[in-house]
Coordinates of C-alpha atoms in Angstrom, one line a residue:
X1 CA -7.0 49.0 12.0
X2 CA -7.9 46.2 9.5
X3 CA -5.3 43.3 8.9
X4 CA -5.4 40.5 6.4
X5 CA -3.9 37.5 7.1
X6 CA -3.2 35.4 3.7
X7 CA -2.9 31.2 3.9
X8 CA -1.9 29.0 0.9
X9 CA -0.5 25.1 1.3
X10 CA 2.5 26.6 -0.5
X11 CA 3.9 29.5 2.0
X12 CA 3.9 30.7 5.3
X13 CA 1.2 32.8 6.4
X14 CA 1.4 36.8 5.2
X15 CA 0.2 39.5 7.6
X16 CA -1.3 42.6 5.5
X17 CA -2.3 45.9 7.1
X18 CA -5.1 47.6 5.1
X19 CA -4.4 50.7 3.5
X20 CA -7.3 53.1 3.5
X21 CA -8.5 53.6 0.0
X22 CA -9.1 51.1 -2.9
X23 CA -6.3 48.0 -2.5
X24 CA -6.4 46.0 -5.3
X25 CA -6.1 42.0 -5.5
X26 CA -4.3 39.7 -8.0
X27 CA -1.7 38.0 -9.9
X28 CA 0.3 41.3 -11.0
X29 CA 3.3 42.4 -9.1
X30 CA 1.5 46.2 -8.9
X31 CA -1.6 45.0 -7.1
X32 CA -1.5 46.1 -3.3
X33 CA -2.1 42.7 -2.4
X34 CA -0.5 40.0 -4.1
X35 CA -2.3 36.7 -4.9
X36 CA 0.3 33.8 -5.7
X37 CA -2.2 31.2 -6.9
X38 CA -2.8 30.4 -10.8
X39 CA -6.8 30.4 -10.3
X40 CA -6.0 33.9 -9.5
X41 CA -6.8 37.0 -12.1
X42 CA -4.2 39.3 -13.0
X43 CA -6.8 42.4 -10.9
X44 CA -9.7 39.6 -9.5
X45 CA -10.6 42.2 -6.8
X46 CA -10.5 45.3 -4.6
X47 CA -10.7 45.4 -0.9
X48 CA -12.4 49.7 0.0
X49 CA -11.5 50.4 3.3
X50 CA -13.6 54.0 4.0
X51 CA -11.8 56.0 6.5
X52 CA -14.0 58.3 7.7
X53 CA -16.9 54.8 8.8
X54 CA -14.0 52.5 9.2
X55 CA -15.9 50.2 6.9
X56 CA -14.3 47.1 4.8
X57 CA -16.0 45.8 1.5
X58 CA -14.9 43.8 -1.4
X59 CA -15.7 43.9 -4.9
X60 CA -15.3 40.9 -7.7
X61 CA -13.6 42.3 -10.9
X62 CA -15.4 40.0 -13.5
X63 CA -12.6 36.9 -12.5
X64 CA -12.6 34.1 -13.9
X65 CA -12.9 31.6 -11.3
X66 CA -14.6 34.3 -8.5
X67 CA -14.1 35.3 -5.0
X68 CA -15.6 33.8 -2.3
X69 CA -16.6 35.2 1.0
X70 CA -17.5 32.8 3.9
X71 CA -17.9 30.4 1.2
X72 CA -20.4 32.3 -0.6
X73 CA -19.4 33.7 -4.4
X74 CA -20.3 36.8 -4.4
X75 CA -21.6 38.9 -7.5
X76 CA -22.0 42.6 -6.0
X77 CA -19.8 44.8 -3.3
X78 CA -20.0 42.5 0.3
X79 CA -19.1 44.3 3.8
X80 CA -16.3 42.5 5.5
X81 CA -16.6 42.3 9.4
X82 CA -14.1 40.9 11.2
X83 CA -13.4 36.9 11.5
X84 CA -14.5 36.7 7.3
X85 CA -12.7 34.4 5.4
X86 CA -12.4 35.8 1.5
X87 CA -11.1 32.7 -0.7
X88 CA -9.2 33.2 -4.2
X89 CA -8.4 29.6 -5.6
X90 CA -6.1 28.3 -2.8
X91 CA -5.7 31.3 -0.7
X92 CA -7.6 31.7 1.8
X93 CA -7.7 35.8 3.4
X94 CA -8.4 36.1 6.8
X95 CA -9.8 39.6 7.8
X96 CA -9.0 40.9 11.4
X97 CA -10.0 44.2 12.6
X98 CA -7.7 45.2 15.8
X99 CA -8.4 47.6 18.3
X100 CA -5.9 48.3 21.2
X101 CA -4.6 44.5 21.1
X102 CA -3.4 42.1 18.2
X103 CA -5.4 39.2 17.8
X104 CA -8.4 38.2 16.4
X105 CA -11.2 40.5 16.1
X106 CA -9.6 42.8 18.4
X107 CA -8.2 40.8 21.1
X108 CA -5.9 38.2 22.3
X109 CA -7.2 34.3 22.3
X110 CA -6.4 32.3 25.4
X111 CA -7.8 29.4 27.0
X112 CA -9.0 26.0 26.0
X113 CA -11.2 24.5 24.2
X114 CA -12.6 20.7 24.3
X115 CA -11.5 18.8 21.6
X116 CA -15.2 17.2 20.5
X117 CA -16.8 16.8 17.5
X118 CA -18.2 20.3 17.1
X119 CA -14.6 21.8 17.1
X120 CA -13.0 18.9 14.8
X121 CA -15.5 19.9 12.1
X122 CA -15.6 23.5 12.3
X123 CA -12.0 22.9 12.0
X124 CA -12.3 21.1 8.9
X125 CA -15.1 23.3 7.1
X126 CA -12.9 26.1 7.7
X127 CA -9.7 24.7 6.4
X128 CA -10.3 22.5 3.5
X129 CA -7.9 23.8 1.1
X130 CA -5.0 23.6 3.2
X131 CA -5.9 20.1 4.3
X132 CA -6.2 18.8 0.6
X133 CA -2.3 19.7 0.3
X134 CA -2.0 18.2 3.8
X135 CA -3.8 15.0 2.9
X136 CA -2.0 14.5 -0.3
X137 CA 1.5 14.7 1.5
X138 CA 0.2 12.1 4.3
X139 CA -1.7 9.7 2.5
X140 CA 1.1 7.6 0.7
X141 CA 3.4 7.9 3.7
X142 CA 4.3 4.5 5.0
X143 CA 6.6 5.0 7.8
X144 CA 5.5 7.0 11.4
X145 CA 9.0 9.1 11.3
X146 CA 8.6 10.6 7.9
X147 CA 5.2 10.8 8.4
X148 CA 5.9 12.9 12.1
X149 CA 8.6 14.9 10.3
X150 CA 6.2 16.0 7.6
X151 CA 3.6 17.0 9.3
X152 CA 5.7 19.1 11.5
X153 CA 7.4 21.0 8.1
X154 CA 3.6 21.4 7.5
X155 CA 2.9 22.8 10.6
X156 CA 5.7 25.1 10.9
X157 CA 5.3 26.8 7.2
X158 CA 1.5 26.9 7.3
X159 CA 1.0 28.8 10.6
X160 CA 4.5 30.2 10.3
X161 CA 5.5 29.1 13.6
X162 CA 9.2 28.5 14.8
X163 CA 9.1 25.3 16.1
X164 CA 6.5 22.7 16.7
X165 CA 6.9 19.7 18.9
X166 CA 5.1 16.1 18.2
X167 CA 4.8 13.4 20.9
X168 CA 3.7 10.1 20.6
X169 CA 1.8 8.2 23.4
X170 CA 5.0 5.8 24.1
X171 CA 6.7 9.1 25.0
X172 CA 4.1 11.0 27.7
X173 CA 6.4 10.0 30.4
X174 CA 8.9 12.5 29.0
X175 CA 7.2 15.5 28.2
X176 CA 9.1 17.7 31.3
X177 CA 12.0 16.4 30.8
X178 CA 12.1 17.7 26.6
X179 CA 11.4 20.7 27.9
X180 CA 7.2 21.1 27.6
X181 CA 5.1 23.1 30.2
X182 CA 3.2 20.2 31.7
X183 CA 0.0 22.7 32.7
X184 CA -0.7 22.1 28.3
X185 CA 0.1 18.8 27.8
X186 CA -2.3 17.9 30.8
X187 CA -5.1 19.4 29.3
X188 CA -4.1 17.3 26.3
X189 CA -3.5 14.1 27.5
X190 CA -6.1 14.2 30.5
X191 CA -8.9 16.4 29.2
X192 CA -8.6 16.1 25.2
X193 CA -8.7 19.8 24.9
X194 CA -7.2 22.1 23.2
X195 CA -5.0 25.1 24.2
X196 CA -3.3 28.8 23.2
X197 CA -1.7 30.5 26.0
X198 CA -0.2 34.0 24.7
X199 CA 2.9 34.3 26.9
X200 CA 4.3 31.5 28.2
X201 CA 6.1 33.6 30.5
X202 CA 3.3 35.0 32.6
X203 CA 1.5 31.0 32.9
X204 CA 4.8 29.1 33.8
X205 CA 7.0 28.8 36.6
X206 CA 8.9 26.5 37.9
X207 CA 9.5 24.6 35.1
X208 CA 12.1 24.0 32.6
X209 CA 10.9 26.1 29.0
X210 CA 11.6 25.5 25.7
X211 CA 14.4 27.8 23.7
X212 CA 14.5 28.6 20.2
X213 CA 18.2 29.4 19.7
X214 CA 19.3 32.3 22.2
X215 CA 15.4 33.1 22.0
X216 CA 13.3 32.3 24.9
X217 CA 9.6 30.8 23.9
X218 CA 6.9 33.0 24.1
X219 CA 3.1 32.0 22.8
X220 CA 2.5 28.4 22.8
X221 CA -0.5 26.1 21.0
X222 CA -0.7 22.6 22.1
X223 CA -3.4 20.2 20.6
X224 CA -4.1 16.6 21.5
X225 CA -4.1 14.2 18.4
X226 CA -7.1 11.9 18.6
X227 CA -8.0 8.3 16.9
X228 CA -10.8 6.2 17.8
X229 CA -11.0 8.9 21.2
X230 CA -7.9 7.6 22.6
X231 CA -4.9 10.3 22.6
X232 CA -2.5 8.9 20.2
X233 CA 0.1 11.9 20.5
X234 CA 0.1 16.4 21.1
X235 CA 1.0 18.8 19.1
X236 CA 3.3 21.3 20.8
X237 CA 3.8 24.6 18.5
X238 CA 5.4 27.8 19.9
X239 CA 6.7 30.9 18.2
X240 CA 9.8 32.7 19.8
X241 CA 10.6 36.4 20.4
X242 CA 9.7 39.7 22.2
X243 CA 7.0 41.1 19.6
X244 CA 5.5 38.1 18.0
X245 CA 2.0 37.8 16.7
X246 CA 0.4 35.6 19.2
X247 CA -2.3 32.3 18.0
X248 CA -5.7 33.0 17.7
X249 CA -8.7 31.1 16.8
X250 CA -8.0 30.3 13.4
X251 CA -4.4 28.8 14.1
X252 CA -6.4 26.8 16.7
X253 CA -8.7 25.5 13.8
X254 CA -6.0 24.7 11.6
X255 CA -3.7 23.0 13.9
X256 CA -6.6 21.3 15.4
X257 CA -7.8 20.0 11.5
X258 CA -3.7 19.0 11.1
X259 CA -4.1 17.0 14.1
X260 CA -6.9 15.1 12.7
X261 CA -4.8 14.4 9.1
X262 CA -2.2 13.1 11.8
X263 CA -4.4 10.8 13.4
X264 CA -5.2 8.9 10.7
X265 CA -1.5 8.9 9.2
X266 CA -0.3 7.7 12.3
X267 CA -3.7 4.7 12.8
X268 CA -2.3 3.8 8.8
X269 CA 1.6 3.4 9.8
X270 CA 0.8 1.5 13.0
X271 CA -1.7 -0.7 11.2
X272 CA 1.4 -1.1 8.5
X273 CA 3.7 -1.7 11.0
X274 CA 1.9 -4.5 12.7
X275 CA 1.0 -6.0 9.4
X276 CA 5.1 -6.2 8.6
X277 CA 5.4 -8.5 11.8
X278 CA 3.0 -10.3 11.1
X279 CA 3.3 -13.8 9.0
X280 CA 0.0 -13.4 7.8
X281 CA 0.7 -10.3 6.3
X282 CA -0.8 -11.2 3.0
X283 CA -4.3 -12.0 4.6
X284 CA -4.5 -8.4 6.4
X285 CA -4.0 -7.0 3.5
X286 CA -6.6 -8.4 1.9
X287 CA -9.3 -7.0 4.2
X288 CA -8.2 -3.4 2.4
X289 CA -7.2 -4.0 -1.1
X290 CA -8.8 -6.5 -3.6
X291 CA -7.2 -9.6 -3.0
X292 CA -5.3 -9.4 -7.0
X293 CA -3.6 -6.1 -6.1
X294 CA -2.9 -7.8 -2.6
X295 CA -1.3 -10.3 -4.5
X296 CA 0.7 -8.2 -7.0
X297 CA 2.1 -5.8 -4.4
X298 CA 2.9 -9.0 -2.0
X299 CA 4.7 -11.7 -4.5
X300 CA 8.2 -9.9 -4.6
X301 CA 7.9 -7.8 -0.9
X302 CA 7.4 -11.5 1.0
X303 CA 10.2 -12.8 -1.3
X304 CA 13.1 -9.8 -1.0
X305 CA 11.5 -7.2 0.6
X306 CA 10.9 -5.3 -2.5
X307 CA 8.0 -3.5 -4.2
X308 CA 7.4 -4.8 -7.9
X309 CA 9.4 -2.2 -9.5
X310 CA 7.9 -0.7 -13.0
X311 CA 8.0 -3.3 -15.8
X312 CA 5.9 -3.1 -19.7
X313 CA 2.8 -4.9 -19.5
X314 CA 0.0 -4.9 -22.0
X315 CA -3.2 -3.6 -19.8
X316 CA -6.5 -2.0 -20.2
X317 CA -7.3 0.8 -18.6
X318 CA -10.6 2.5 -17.5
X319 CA -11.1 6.2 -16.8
X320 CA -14.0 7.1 -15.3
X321 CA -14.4 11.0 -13.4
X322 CA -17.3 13.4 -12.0
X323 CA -18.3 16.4 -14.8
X324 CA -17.3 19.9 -13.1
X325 CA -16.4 18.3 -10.1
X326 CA -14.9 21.8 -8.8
X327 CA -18.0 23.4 -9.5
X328 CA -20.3 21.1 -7.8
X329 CA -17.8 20.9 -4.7
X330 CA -18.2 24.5 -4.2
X331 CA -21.9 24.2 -4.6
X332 CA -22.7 21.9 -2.7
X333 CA -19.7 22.3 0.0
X334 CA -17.3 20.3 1.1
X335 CA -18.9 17.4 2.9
X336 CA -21.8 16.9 0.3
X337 CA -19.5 16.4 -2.4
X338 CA -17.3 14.5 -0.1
X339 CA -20.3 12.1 0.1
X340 CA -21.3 11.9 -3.4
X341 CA -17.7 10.7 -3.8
X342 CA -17.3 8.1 -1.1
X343 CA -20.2 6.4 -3.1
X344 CA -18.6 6.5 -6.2
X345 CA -15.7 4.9 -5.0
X346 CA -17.5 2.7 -3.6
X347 CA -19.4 1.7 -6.4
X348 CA -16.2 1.3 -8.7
X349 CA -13.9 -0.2 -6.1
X350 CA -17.0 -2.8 -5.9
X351 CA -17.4 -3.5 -9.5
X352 CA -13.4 -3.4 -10.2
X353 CA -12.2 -5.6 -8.1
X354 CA -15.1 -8.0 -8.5
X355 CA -13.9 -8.5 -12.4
X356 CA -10.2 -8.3 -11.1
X357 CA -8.7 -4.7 -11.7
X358 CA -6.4 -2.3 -9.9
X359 CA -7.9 0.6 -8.7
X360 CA -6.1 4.2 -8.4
X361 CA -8.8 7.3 -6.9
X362 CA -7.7 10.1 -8.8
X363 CA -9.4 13.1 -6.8
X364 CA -12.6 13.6 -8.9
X365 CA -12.9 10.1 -10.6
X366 CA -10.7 6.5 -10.7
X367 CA -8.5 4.6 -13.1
X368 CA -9.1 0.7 -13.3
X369 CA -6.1 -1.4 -14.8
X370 CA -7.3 -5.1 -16.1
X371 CA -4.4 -7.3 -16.7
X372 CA -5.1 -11.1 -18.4
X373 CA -4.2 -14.1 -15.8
X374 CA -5.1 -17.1 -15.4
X375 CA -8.1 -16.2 -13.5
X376 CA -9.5 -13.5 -16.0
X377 CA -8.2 -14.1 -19.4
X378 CA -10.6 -11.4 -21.2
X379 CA -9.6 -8.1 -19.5
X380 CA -10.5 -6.3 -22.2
X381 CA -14.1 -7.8 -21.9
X382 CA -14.2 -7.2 -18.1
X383 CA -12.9 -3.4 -18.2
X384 CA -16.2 -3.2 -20.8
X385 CA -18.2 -5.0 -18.5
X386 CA -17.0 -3.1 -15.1
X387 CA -17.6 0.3 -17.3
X388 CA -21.3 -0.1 -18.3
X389 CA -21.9 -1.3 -14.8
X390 CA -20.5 1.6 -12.9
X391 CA -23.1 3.9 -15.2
X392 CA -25.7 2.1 -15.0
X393 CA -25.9 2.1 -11.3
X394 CA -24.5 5.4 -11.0
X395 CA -26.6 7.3 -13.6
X396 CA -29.4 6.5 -11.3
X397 CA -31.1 9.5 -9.1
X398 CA -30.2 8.4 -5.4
X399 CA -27.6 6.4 -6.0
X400 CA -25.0 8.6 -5.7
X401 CA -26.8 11.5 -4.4
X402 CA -30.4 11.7 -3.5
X403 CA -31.1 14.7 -5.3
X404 CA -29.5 14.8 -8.3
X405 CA -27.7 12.5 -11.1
X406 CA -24.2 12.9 -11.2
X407 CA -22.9 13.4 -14.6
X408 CA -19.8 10.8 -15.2
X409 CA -18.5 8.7 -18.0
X410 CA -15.8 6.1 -18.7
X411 CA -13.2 5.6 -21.5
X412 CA -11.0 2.4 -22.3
X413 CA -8.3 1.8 -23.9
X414 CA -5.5 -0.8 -24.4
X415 CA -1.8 -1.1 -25.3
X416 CA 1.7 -1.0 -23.6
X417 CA 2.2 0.8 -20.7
X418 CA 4.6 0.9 -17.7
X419 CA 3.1 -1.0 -14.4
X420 CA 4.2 -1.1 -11.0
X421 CA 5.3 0.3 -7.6
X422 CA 7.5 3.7 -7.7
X423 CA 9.0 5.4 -4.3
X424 CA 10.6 3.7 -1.5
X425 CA 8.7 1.4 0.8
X426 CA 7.8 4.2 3.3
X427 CA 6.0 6.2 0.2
X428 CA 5.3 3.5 -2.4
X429 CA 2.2 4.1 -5.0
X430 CA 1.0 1.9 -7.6
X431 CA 1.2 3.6 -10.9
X432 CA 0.7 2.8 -14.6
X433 CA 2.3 5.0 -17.2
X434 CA 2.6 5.5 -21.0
X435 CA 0.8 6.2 -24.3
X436 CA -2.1 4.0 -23.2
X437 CA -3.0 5.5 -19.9
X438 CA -2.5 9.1 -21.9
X439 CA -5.0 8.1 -24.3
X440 CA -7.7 6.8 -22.0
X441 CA -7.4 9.4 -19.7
X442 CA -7.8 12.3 -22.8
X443 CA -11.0 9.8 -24.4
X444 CA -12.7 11.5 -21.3
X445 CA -13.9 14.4 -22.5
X446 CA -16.0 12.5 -25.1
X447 CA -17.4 10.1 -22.7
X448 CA -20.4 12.1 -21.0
X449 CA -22.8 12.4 -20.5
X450 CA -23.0 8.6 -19.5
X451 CA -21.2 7.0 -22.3
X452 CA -18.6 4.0 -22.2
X453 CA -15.7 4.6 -25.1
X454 CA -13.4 2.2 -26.3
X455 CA -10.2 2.7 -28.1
X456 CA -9.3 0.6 -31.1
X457 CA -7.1 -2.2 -29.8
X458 CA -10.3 -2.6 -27.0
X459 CA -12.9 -2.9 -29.6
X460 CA -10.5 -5.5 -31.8
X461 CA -11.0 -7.7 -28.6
X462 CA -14.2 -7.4 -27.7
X463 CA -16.2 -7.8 -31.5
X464 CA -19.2 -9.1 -31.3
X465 CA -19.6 -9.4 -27.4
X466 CA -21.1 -6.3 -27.1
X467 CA -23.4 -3.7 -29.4
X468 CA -21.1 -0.6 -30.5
X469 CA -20.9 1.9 -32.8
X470 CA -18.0 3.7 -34.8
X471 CA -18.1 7.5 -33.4
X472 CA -14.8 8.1 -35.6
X473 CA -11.7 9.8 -35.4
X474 CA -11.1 12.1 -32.5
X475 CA -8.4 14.5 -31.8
X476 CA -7.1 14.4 -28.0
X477 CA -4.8 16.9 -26.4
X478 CA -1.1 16.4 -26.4
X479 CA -1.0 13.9 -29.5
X480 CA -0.2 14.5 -33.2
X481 CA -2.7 11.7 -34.4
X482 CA -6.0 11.1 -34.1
X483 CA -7.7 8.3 -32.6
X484 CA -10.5 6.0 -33.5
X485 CA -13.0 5.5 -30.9
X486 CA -16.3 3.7 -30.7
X487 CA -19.2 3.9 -28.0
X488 CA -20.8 0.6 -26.8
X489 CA -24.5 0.3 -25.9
X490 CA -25.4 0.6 -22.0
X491 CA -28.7 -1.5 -22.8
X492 CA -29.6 -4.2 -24.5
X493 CA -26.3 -5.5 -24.8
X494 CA -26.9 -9.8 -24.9
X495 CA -23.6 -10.7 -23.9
X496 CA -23.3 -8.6 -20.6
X497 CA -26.8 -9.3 -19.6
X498 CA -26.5 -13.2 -20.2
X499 CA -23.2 -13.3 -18.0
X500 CA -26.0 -12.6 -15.2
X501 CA -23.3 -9.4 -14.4
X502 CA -25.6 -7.0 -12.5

């Protein structure tokens, strides 16, 4: 028998047998199997299971955005074996062929594993989509109990478990007594491994078991969560139940790649934490953010304990993003385009902060906001300035990857616009909103190959500091009106040169 299990960050996980015959894959209600994710076709593919062989293939249907088996697009009828991944957009399908005994590739998975470097990255190559989602919903959280009590709603939905347990270091001395089989959280704590035990019930005695309602505990995962190789907490996760579907390896890898996300969420609110009872809060801070958004974010907090809350500002604001960054990531994987963009920020947290912006990372690319003081009274000038220097260095082959030029531009514009912090201050984020950040953002798409565009209330400001030219009116998405926009010269540009700038 052949089983599909299907993963998005959105849902629990979905357990499909396969039917022998064609089973068809898409957006459509009729499809056999249903794929939930917009990247999806209405029919993207068919899944042949042969009866009389056995056998399991997969054919593209001409989608738009492909399918992808073990990471690998594929443009002709693959054979699945067991343990393939198939990808559509977000949704990653797991295929499992079972024999005599759930599990993966036809068995049960028990044991342990050392938590080392070779798992943590296997982990992470084999999850990435997931931990995007997971990453976005960790990153701005500011406070170690909302950040616990997400992960575990993460936990729970993704590997559609019933309950998951996470215990801090400051609480290993009561792991029995919540009710948690010691013989796991040993091999946690003492070993740094990793374990899946199938039935609780035929590994422990004598101790004091978890319930789930009137339900006794039956399969059990516990992973150790690991920052600078000390144990900072484990990850106890257990589904309930007489005929359950027990963990295998790839619940292993996933909770193991959670564990990682959680690591670093909970190094960030301890570090935050310790900053707050500090007195020289503002100093720490400086070490991490440019010392004018240290500033900013620090005048009214130190005062009454409050963010700056959004307020009009006139601003300039830079866009600058990667050309077919989705494409690239998927051709070059993960990590390499993970590297190619840890350079570019970089570069243009570097260059930003050094002329006195804000910077925002926006996935594929950054937005810089210039506001005059008193110690940058031209921010027009030094957006223009930060722009061309951000191309210039990144245009270069090797810079940003050592094989390739990365294709990028940057678009500026000035105006109005909302500035300041939104959320609480457990999840606060700087943002700037409004017709000014619309309009850079949507000059973009005119701005590469390797071009710097200005807007019009930018180029009134910086006349005759730099060499531009009128491109004209251009239509952007989402407005009635058109916009005038002019380019300004990378080279030869006197004023930016004479300012001894690179």
């Amino acid at each position: 028998m052949w089983r599909l299990v299907l993963r998005s960050p959105d849902s629990e996980p979905r357990e499909i047998d396969v039917r022998p015959g064609v089973n068809a894959l898409g957006r459509l209600s009729v499809n056999e199997i249903v794929i939930q994710d917009p990247s999806a076709s209405r029919r993207h593919a068919e899944i042949i299971l042969e009866p009389t062989t056995d056998s399991l293939s997969i054919s593209d249907l001409n989608s738009t955005n492909g399918t992808f088996v073990n990471h690998r697009r594929i443009t002709t009828t693959a054979a699945l074996q067991s343990s393939d991944v198939i990808r559509i957009g977000q949704v990653t399908i797991q295929v499992n062929r079972l024999t005599t005994v759930q599990g993966l590739g036809g068995r049960t998975f028990s044991g342990t594993r050392s938590f080392d470097r070779e798992l943590l990255l296997e982990s992470l190559d084999q999850n990435t989509m997931l931990l995007y989602e997971v990453a976005r919903r960790l990153n701005t959280v500011m406070d170690i109990e909302k950040g616990l009590a997400e992960v575990n709603a993460l936990i729970k939905r993704s590997m559609g478990a019933d309950g998951c347990e996470i215990i801090l270091k400051k609480d290993f001395s009561n792991l029995a007594r919540r009710g948690i089989p010691t013989l796991l959280t040993d091999e946690a704590v003492e070993n740094k491994a990793a374990s899946i035990v199938p039935d609780l019930s035929s590994r422990i005695t004598g101790e004091l078991l978890l319930t789930a309602g009137p339900t006794r505990v039956r399969a059990a995962l516990c992973v150790p969560v690991i920052g600078n190789e000390e144990v900072l907490a484990v990850i106890f996760i257990y589904r309930a139940g007489l005929n359950i579907r027990p963990f295998d390896q790839r619940d292993l890898q996933l909770a193991v790649a959670i564990s990682h996300q959680t690591a670093l969420t909970i190094q960030r609110t301890e570090l935050l934490e310790q900053i707050r009872r500090e007195e020289r809060i503002h100093h720490l801070l400086q070490r991490f953010v440019a010392p004018q958004e240290a500033e900013f974010l620090l005048k009214d907090y130190l005062q009454n304990g409050q963010l700056p809350r959004l307020q009009e500002r006139k601003v300039t604001v830079m866009f600058s993003d990667i050309e077919d960054s989705t494409k690239l990531a998927e051709r070059l994987g993960m990590q390499h385009f993970a590297a190619i963009l840890e350079n570019f920020y970089n570069d243009a947290s570097e260059i930003t902060f050094k002329r006195g912006g804000l910077i925002r990372y926006l996935g594929d690319g950054v937005m810089a906001i210039f506001v005059e003081s008193a110690n940058h009274p031209d921010p027009e000038i030094e957006a223009v300035q930060t722009a061309i220097e951000l191309i210039l260095r990144g245009r270069t082959t090797g810079r940003l990857d050592m094989e390739r030029r990365v294709v990028f531009g940057a678009s500026i514009h000035t105006g109005k616009a909302m500035m300041g912090y939104v959320g609480t201050e457990e999840r606060a984020e700087f943002t700037v909103l409004g017709d000014t950040v619309n309009v850079a953002f949507r000059m973009q798409e005119y701005a590469r190959p390797y071009k710097v565009l200005v807007g019009p209330a930018t180029m009134a400001a910086i006349v005759g500091k730099f060499q531009t030219q009128r491109i004209g009116e251009v239509s952007l998405k989402g407005r009635e009106k058109p916009v005038q926009i002019y380019e300004v010269a990378l080279d030869n540009n006197p004023y930016f040169f004479s300012e001894g700038r690179l």
